[in-house]
CSV table of C-alpha atoms and ligand atoms in Angstrom, one decimal:
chain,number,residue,atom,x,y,z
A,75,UNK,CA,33.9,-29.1,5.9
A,76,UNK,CA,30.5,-29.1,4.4
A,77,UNK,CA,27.7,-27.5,6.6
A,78,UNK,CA,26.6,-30.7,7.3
A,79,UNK,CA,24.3,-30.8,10.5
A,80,UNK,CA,25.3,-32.9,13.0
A,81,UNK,CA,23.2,-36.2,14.3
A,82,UNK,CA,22.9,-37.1,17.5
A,83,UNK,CA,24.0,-40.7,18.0
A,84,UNK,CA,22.6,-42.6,20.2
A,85,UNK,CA,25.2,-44.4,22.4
A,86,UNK,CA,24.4,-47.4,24.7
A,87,UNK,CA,24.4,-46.1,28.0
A,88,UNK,CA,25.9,-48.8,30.3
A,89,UNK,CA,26.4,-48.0,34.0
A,90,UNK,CA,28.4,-48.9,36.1
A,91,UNK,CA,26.7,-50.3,38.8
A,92,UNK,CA,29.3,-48.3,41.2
A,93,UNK,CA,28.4,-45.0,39.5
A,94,UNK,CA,26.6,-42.3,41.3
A,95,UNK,CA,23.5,-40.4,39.6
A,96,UNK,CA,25.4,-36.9,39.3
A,97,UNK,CA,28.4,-38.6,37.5
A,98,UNK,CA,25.3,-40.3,35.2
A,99,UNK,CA,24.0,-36.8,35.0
A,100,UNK,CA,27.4,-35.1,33.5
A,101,UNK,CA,28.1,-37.9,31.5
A,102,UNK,CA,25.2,-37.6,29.4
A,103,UNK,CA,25.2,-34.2,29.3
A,104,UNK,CA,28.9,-34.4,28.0
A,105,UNK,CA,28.1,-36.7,25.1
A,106,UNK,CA,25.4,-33.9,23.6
A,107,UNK,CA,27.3,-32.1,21.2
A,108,UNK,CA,27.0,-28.3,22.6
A,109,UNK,CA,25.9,-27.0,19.0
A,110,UNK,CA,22.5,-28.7,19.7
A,111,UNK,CA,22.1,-28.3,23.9
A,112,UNK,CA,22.5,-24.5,22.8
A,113,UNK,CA,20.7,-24.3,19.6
A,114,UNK,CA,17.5,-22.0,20.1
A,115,UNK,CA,14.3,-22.6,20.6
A,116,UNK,CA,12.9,-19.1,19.7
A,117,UNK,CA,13.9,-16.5,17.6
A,118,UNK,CA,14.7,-13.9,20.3
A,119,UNK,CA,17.8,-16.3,21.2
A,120,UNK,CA,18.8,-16.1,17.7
A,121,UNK,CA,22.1,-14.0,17.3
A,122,UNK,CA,22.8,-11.6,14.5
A,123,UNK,CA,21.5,-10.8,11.0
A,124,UNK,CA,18.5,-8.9,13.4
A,125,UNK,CA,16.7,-7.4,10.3
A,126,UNK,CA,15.8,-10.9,8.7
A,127,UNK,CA,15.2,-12.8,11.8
A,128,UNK,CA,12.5,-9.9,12.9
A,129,UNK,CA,10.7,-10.2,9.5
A,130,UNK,CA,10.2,-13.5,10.1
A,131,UNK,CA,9.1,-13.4,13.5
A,132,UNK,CA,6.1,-10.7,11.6
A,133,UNK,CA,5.4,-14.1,9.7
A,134,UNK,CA,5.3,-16.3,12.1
A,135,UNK,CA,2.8,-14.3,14.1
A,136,UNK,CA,0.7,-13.5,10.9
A,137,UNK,CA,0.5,-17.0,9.7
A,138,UNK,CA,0.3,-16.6,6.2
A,139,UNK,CA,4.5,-17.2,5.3
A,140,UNK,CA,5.3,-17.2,1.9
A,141,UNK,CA,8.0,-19.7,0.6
A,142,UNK,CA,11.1,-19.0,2.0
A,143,UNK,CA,15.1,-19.3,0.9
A,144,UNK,CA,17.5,-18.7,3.6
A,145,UNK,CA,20.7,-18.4,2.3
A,146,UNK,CA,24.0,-17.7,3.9
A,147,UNK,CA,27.8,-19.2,4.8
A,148,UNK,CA,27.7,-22.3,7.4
A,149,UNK,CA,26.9,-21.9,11.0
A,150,UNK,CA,25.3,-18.8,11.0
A,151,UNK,CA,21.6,-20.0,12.3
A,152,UNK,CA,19.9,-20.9,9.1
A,153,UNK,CA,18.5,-24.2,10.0
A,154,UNK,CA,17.7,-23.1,13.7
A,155,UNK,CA,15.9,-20.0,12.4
A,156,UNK,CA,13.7,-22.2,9.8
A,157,UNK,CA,12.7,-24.7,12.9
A,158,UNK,CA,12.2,-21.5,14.9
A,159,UNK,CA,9.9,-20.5,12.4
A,160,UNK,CA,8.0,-23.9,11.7
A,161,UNK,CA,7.7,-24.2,15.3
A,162,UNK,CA,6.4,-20.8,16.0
A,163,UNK,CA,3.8,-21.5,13.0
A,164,UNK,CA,2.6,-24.6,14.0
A,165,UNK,CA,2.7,-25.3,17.9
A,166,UNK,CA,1.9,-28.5,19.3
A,167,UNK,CA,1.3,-29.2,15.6
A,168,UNK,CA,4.9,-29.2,14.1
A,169,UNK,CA,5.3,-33.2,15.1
A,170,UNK,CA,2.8,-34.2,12.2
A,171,UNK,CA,3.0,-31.0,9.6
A,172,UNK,CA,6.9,-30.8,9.2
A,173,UNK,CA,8.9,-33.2,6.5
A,174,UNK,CA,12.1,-32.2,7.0
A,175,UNK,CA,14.5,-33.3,4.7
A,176,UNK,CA,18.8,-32.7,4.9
A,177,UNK,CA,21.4,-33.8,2.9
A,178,UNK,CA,21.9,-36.8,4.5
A,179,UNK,CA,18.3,-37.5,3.0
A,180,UNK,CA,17.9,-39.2,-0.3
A,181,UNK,CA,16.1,-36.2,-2.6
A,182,UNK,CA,16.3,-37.6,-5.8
A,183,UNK,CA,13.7,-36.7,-8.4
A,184,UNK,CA,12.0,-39.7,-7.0
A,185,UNK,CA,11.9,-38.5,-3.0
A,186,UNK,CA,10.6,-35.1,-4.8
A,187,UNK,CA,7.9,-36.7,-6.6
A,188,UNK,CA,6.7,-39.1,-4.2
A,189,UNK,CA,7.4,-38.1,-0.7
A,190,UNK,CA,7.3,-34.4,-1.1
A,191,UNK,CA,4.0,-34.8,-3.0
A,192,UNK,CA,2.5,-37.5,-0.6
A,193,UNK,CA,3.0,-35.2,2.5
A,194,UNK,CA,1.6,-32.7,0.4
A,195,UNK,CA,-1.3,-34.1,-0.1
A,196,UNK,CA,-2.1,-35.6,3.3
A,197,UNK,CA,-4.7,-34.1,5.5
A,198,UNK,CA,-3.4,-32.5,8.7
A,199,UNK,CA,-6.1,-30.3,11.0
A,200,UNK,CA,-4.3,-27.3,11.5
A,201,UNK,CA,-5.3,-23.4,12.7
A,202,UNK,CA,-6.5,-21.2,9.9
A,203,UNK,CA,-4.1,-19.7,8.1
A,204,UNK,CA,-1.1,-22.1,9.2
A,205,UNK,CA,0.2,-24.5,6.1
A,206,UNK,CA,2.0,-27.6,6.5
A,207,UNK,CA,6.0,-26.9,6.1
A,208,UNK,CA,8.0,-29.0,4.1
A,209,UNK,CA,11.9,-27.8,5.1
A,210,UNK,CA,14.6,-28.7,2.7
A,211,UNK,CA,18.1,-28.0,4.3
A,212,UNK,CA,21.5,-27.9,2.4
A,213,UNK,CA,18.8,-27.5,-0.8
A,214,UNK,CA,21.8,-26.3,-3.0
A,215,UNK,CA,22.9,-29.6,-2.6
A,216,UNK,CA,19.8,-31.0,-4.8
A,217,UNK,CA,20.4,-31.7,-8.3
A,218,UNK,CA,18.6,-29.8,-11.0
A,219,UNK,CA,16.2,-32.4,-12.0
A,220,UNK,CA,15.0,-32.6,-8.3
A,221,UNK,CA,14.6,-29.1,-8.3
A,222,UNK,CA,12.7,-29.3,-11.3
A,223,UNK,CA,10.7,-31.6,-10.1
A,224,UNK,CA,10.0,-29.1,-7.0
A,225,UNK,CA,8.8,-26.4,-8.8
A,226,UNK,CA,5.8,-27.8,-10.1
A,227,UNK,CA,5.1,-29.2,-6.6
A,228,UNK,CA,5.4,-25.7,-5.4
A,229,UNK,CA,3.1,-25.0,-7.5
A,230,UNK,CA,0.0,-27.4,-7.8
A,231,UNK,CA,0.4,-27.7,-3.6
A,232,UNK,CA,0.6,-23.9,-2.5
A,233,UNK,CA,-2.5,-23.6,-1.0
A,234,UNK,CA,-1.9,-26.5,1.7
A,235,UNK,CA,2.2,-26.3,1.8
A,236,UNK,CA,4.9,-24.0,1.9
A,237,UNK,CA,8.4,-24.6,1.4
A,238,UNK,CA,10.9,-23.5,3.3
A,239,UNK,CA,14.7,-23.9,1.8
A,240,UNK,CA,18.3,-23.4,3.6
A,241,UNK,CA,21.3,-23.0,1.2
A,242,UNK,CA,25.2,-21.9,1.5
A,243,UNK,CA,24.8,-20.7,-2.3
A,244,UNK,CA,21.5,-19.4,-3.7
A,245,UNK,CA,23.0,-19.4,-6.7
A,246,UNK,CA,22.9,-23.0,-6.6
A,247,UNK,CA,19.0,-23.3,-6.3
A,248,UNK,CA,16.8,-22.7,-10.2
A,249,UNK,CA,15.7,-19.2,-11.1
A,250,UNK,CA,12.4,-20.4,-11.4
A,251,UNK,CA,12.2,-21.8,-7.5
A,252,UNK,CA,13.9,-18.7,-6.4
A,253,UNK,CA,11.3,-16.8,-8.2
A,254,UNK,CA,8.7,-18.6,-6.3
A,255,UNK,CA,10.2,-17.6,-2.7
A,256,UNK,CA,11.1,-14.9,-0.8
A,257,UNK,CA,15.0,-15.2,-0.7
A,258,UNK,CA,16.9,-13.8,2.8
A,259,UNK,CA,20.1,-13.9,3.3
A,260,UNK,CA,22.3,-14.1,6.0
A,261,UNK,CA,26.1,-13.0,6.8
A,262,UNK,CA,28.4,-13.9,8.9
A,263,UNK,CA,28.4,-13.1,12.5
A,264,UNK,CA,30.9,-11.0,14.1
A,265,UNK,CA,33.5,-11.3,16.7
A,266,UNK,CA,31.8,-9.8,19.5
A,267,UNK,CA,28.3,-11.6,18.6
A,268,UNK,CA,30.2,-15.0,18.4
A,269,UNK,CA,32.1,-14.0,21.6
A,270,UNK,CA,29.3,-13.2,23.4
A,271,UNK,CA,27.4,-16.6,22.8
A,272,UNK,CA,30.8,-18.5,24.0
A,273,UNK,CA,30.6,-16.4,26.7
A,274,UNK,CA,27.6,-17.4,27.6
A,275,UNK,CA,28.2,-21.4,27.4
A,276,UNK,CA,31.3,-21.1,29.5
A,277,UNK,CA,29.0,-19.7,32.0
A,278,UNK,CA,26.6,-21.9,31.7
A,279,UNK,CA,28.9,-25.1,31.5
A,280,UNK,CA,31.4,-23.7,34.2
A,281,UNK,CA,34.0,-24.1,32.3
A,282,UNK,CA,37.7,-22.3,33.5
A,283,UNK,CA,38.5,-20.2,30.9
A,284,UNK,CA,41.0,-17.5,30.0
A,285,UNK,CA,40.1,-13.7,28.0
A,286,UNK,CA,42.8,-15.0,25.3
A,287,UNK,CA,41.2,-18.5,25.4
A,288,UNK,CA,37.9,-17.2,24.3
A,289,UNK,CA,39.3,-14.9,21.4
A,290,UNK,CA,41.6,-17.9,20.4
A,291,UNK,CA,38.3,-19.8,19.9
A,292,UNK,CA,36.4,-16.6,17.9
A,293,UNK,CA,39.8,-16.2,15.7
A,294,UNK,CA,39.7,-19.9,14.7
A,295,UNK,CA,35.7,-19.5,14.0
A,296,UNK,CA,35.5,-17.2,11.4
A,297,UNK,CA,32.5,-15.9,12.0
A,298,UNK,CA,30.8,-19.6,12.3
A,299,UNK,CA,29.5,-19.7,15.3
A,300,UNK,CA,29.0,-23.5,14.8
A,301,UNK,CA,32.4,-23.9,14.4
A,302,UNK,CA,33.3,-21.5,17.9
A,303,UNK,CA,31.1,-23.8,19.7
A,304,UNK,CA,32.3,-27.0,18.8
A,305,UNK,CA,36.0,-25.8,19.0
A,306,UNK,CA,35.1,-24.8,22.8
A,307,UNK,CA,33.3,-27.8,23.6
A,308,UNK,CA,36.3,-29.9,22.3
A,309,UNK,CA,39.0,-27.9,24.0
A,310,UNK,CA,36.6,-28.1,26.9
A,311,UNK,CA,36.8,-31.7,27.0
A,312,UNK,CA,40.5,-32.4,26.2
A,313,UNK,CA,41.7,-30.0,28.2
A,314,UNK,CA,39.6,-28.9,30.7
A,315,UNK,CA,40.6,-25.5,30.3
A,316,UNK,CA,40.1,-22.9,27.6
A,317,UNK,CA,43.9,-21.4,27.1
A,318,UNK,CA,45.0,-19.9,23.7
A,319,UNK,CA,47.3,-22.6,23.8
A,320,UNK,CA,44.8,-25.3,24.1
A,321,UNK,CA,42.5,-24.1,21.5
A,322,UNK,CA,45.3,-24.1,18.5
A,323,UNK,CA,46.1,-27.1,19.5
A,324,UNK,CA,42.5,-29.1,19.3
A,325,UNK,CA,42.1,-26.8,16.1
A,326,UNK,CA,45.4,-27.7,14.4
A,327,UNK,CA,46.1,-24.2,13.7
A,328,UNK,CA,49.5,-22.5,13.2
A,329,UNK,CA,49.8,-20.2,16.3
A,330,UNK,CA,49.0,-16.8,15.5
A,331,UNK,CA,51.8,-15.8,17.8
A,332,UNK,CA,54.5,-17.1,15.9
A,333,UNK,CA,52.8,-15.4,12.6
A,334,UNK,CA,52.6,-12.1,14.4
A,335,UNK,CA,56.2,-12.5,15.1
A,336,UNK,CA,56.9,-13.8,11.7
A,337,UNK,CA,55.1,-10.1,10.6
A,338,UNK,CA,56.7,-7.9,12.5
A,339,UNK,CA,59.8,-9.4,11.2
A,340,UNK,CA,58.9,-8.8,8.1
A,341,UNK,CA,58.2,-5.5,9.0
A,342,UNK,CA,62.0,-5.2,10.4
A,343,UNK,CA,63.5,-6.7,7.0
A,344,UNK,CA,64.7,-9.5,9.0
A,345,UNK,CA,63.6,-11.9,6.6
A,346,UNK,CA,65.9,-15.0,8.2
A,347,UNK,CA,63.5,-14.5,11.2
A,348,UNK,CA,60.5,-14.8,9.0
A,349,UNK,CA,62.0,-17.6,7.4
A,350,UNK,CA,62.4,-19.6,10.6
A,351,UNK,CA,58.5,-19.7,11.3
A,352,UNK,CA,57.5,-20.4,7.6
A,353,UNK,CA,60.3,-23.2,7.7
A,354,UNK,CA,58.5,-24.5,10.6
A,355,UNK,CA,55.2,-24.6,9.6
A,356,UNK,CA,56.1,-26.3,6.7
A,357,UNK,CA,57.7,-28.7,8.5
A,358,UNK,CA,55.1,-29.5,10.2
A,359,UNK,CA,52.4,-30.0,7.5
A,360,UNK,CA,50.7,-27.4,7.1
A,361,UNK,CA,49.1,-26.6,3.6
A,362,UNK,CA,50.2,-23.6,2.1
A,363,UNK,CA,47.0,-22.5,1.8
A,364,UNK,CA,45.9,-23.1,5.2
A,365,UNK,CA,49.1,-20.7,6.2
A,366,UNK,CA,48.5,-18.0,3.9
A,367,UNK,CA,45.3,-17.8,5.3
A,368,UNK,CA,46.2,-17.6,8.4
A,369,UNK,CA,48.8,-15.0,7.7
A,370,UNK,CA,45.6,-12.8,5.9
A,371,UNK,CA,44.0,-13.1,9.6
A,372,UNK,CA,46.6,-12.6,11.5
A,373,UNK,CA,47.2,-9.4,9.9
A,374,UNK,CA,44.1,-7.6,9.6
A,375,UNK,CA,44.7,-7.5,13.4
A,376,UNK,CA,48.4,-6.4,13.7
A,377,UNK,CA,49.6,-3.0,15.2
A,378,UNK,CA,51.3,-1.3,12.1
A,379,UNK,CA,50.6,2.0,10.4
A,380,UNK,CA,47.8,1.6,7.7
A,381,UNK,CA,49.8,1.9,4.7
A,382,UNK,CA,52.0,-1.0,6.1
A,383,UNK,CA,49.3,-3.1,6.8
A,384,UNK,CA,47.6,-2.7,3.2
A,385,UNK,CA,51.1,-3.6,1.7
A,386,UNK,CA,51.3,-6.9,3.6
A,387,UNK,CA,47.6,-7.7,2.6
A,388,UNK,CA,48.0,-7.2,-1.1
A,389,UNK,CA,51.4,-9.0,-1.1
A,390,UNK,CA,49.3,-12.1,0.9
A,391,UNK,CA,45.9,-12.0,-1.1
A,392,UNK,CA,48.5,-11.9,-4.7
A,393,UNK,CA,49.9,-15.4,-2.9
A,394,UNK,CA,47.0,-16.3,-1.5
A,395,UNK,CA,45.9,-16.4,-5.4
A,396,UNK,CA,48.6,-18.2,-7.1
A,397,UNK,CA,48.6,-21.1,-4.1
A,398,UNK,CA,44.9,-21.4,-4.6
A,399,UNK,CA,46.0,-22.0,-8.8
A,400,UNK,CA,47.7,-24.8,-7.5
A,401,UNK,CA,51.4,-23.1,-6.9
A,402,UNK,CA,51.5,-24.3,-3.3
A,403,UNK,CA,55.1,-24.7,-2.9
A,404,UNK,CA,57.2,-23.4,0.4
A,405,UNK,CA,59.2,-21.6,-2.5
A,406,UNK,CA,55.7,-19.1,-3.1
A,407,UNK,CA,55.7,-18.4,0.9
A,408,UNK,CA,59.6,-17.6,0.7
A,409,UNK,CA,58.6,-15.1,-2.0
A,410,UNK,CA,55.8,-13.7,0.0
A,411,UNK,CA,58.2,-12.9,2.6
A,412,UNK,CA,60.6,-11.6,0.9
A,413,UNK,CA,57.9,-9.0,-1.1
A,414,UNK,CA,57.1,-8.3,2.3
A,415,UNK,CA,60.2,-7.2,3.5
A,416,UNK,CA,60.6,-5.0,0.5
A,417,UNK,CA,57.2,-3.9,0.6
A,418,UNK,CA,57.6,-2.8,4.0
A,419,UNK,CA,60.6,-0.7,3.0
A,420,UNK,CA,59.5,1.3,0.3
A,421,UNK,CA,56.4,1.8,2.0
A,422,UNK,CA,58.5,3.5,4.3
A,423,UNK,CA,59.7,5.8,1.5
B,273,ADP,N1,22.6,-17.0,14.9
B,273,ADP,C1,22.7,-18.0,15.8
B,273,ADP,N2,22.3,-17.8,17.1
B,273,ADP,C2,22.5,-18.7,18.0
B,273,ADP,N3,23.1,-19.9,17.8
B,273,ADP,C3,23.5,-20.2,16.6
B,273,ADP,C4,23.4,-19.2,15.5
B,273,ADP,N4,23.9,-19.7,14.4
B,273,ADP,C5,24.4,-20.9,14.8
B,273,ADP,N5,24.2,-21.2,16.1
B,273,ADP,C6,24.6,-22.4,16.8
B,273,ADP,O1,25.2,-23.3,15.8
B,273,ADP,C7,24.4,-24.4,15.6
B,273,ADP,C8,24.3,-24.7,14.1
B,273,ADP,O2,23.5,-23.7,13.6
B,273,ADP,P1,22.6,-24.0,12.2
B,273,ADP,O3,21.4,-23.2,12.3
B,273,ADP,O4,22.5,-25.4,12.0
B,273,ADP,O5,23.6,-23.3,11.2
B,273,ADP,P2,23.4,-23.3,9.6
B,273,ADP,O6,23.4,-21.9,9.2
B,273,ADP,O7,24.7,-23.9,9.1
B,273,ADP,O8,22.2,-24.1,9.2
B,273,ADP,C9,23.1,-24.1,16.3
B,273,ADP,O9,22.6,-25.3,16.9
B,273,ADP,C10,23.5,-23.2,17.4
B,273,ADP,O10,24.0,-23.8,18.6
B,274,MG,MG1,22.1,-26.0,8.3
């Protein structure tokens, strides 16, 4: 899925004319998607990628930002961490000097041209050394003529405006807008930062939940912390309780019990064992692809000696590479296991 922000819709809220106000309460709190209820507000709540988020914060009490690119894999606080910064900058003022534009926006070379420029130019009071903020989100997303048309809006409006861009791929954006910015970039977040924000919603939600549960729901995150969220509030609401069990489910994701099993089979030569998982999987529709990967993270973590372990991953990232060439058949996975057996033999000696 594309790192497509999500709306809020608004839903007609009919009561019931039996309800009482504390149901009301929780049912409204239930239909805000948890990714927004628990985005930040400021940048000490931001998690992770500490360096960048501190140089900003230097900005945002200096005033004078420079045009910014944040750049960085989905889910990792880029947008928050650009509406941290506008709102730091500009206060009470952010209502009237903030165009924020998304993919979900038209940004044509037309929008560029006239919006873009027309907010530009408009006259908003603000403190010295503050500049209205034009945010473009998912700017990688923008085709090249837009962008073109950008840079000379950069340009002619820099003493009034500054730009501030969010992209998965920074390669995506001109060299000569990147030349204009200062370009930051973010990683992923790891386990234990991801854990501890779920961690923290649980508490905050109440939610019964078990150890496993939560690293069910980091596992299936991949260091998107978007992702953990929404997986948690999802399993939170069909369930009721956060189990491993419960997350794979809501996640549609192979059980990484039964590929740990499938491993250490491999690791025992008893490819028939193995067989019976991949079998199984298969049957039940999962893409190749979406199975080797989930063999690749399933085992990083397994218990094995080291040179074991590196066998198994080479043997899955060679698959890994002929299924994503388009050789996705159950035949390749057979092959896999059976390298792996082998593997783990002469590995052996
Ligand atoms: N670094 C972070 N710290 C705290 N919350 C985060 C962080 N990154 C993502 N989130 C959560 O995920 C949601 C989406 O983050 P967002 O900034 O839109 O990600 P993206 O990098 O894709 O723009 C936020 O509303 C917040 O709840
Ligand atoms: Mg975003």
């Amino acid at each position: 899925m594309s790192d497509d922000d999500v709306t809020i819709m608004e839903v007609d809220e009919v009561e019931p004319a039996t309800s009482k106000s504390a149901v009301t309460v929780s049912l409204k709190t239930a239909q805000l998607p948890w990714i927004e209820k628990y985005r930040p507000q400021k940048f000490s709540d931001i998690v992770g990628n500490e360096d960048t988020v501190s140089r900003l914060a230097v900005f945002a009490k200096a005033g004078n930002a420079p045009n910014i690119i944040i750049a960085g894999p989905p889910g990792v606080g880029k947008t928050t961490t650009i509406l941290c910064l506008a709102r730091a900058l500009l206060g009470l003022a952010f209502k009237d000097a903030v165009l924020e534009l998304n993919a979900s926006n038209d940004r044509g070379i037309d929008v560029v041209r006239n919006k873009i420029k027309m907010f530009a130019q408009q006259k908003v009071t603000l403190p010295p050394g503050r500049h209205k903020i034009v945010i473009l989100d998912e700017a990688d997303s923008m085709t090249d003529g837009a962008q073109q048309a950008l840079r000379r809006t950069m340009e002619l409006y820099s003493s009034t405006t500054r730009f501030a861009l969010a992209a998965n791929n920074s390669e995506k954006i001109i060299e000569p807008i990147q030349s204009r910015c200062a370009v930051l970039r973010y990683s992923r977040l790891n386990d234990s930062q991801i854990l501890a924000k779920v961690v923290e919603v649980c508490g905050k939600e109440g939610l019964s939940y078990t150890e496993e549960g939560l690293s069910a729901v980091v596992f299936t995150a991949q260091g998107d912390l978007r992702a953990a969220l929404n997986n948690l509030q999802s399993t939170a609401q069909g369930f009721g309780h956060v189990s491993p069990d419960h997350v794979f489910k809501v996640c549609d994701e192979p059980h990484p019990m039964l590929i740990r099993n499938m491993l250490e089979s491999c690791l025992k030569r008893d490819i028939h064992e193995a067989y019976k998982v991949i079998a199984k999987l298969v049957k039940l529709g999962y893409a190749a692809e979406d199975i080797v990967g989930n063999i690749f993270r399933v085992a990083k973590t397994l218990d094995a000696p080291d040179d074991a372990k590196l066998t198994l991953i080479r043997e899955i990232g060679l698959t890994h590479m002929r299924v994503a060439d388009g050789l996705a058949s159950p035949l390749q996975l057979a092959a896999l296991l059976a390298r792996m057996c082998h593997g783990s033999v002469t590995s052996k000696g």
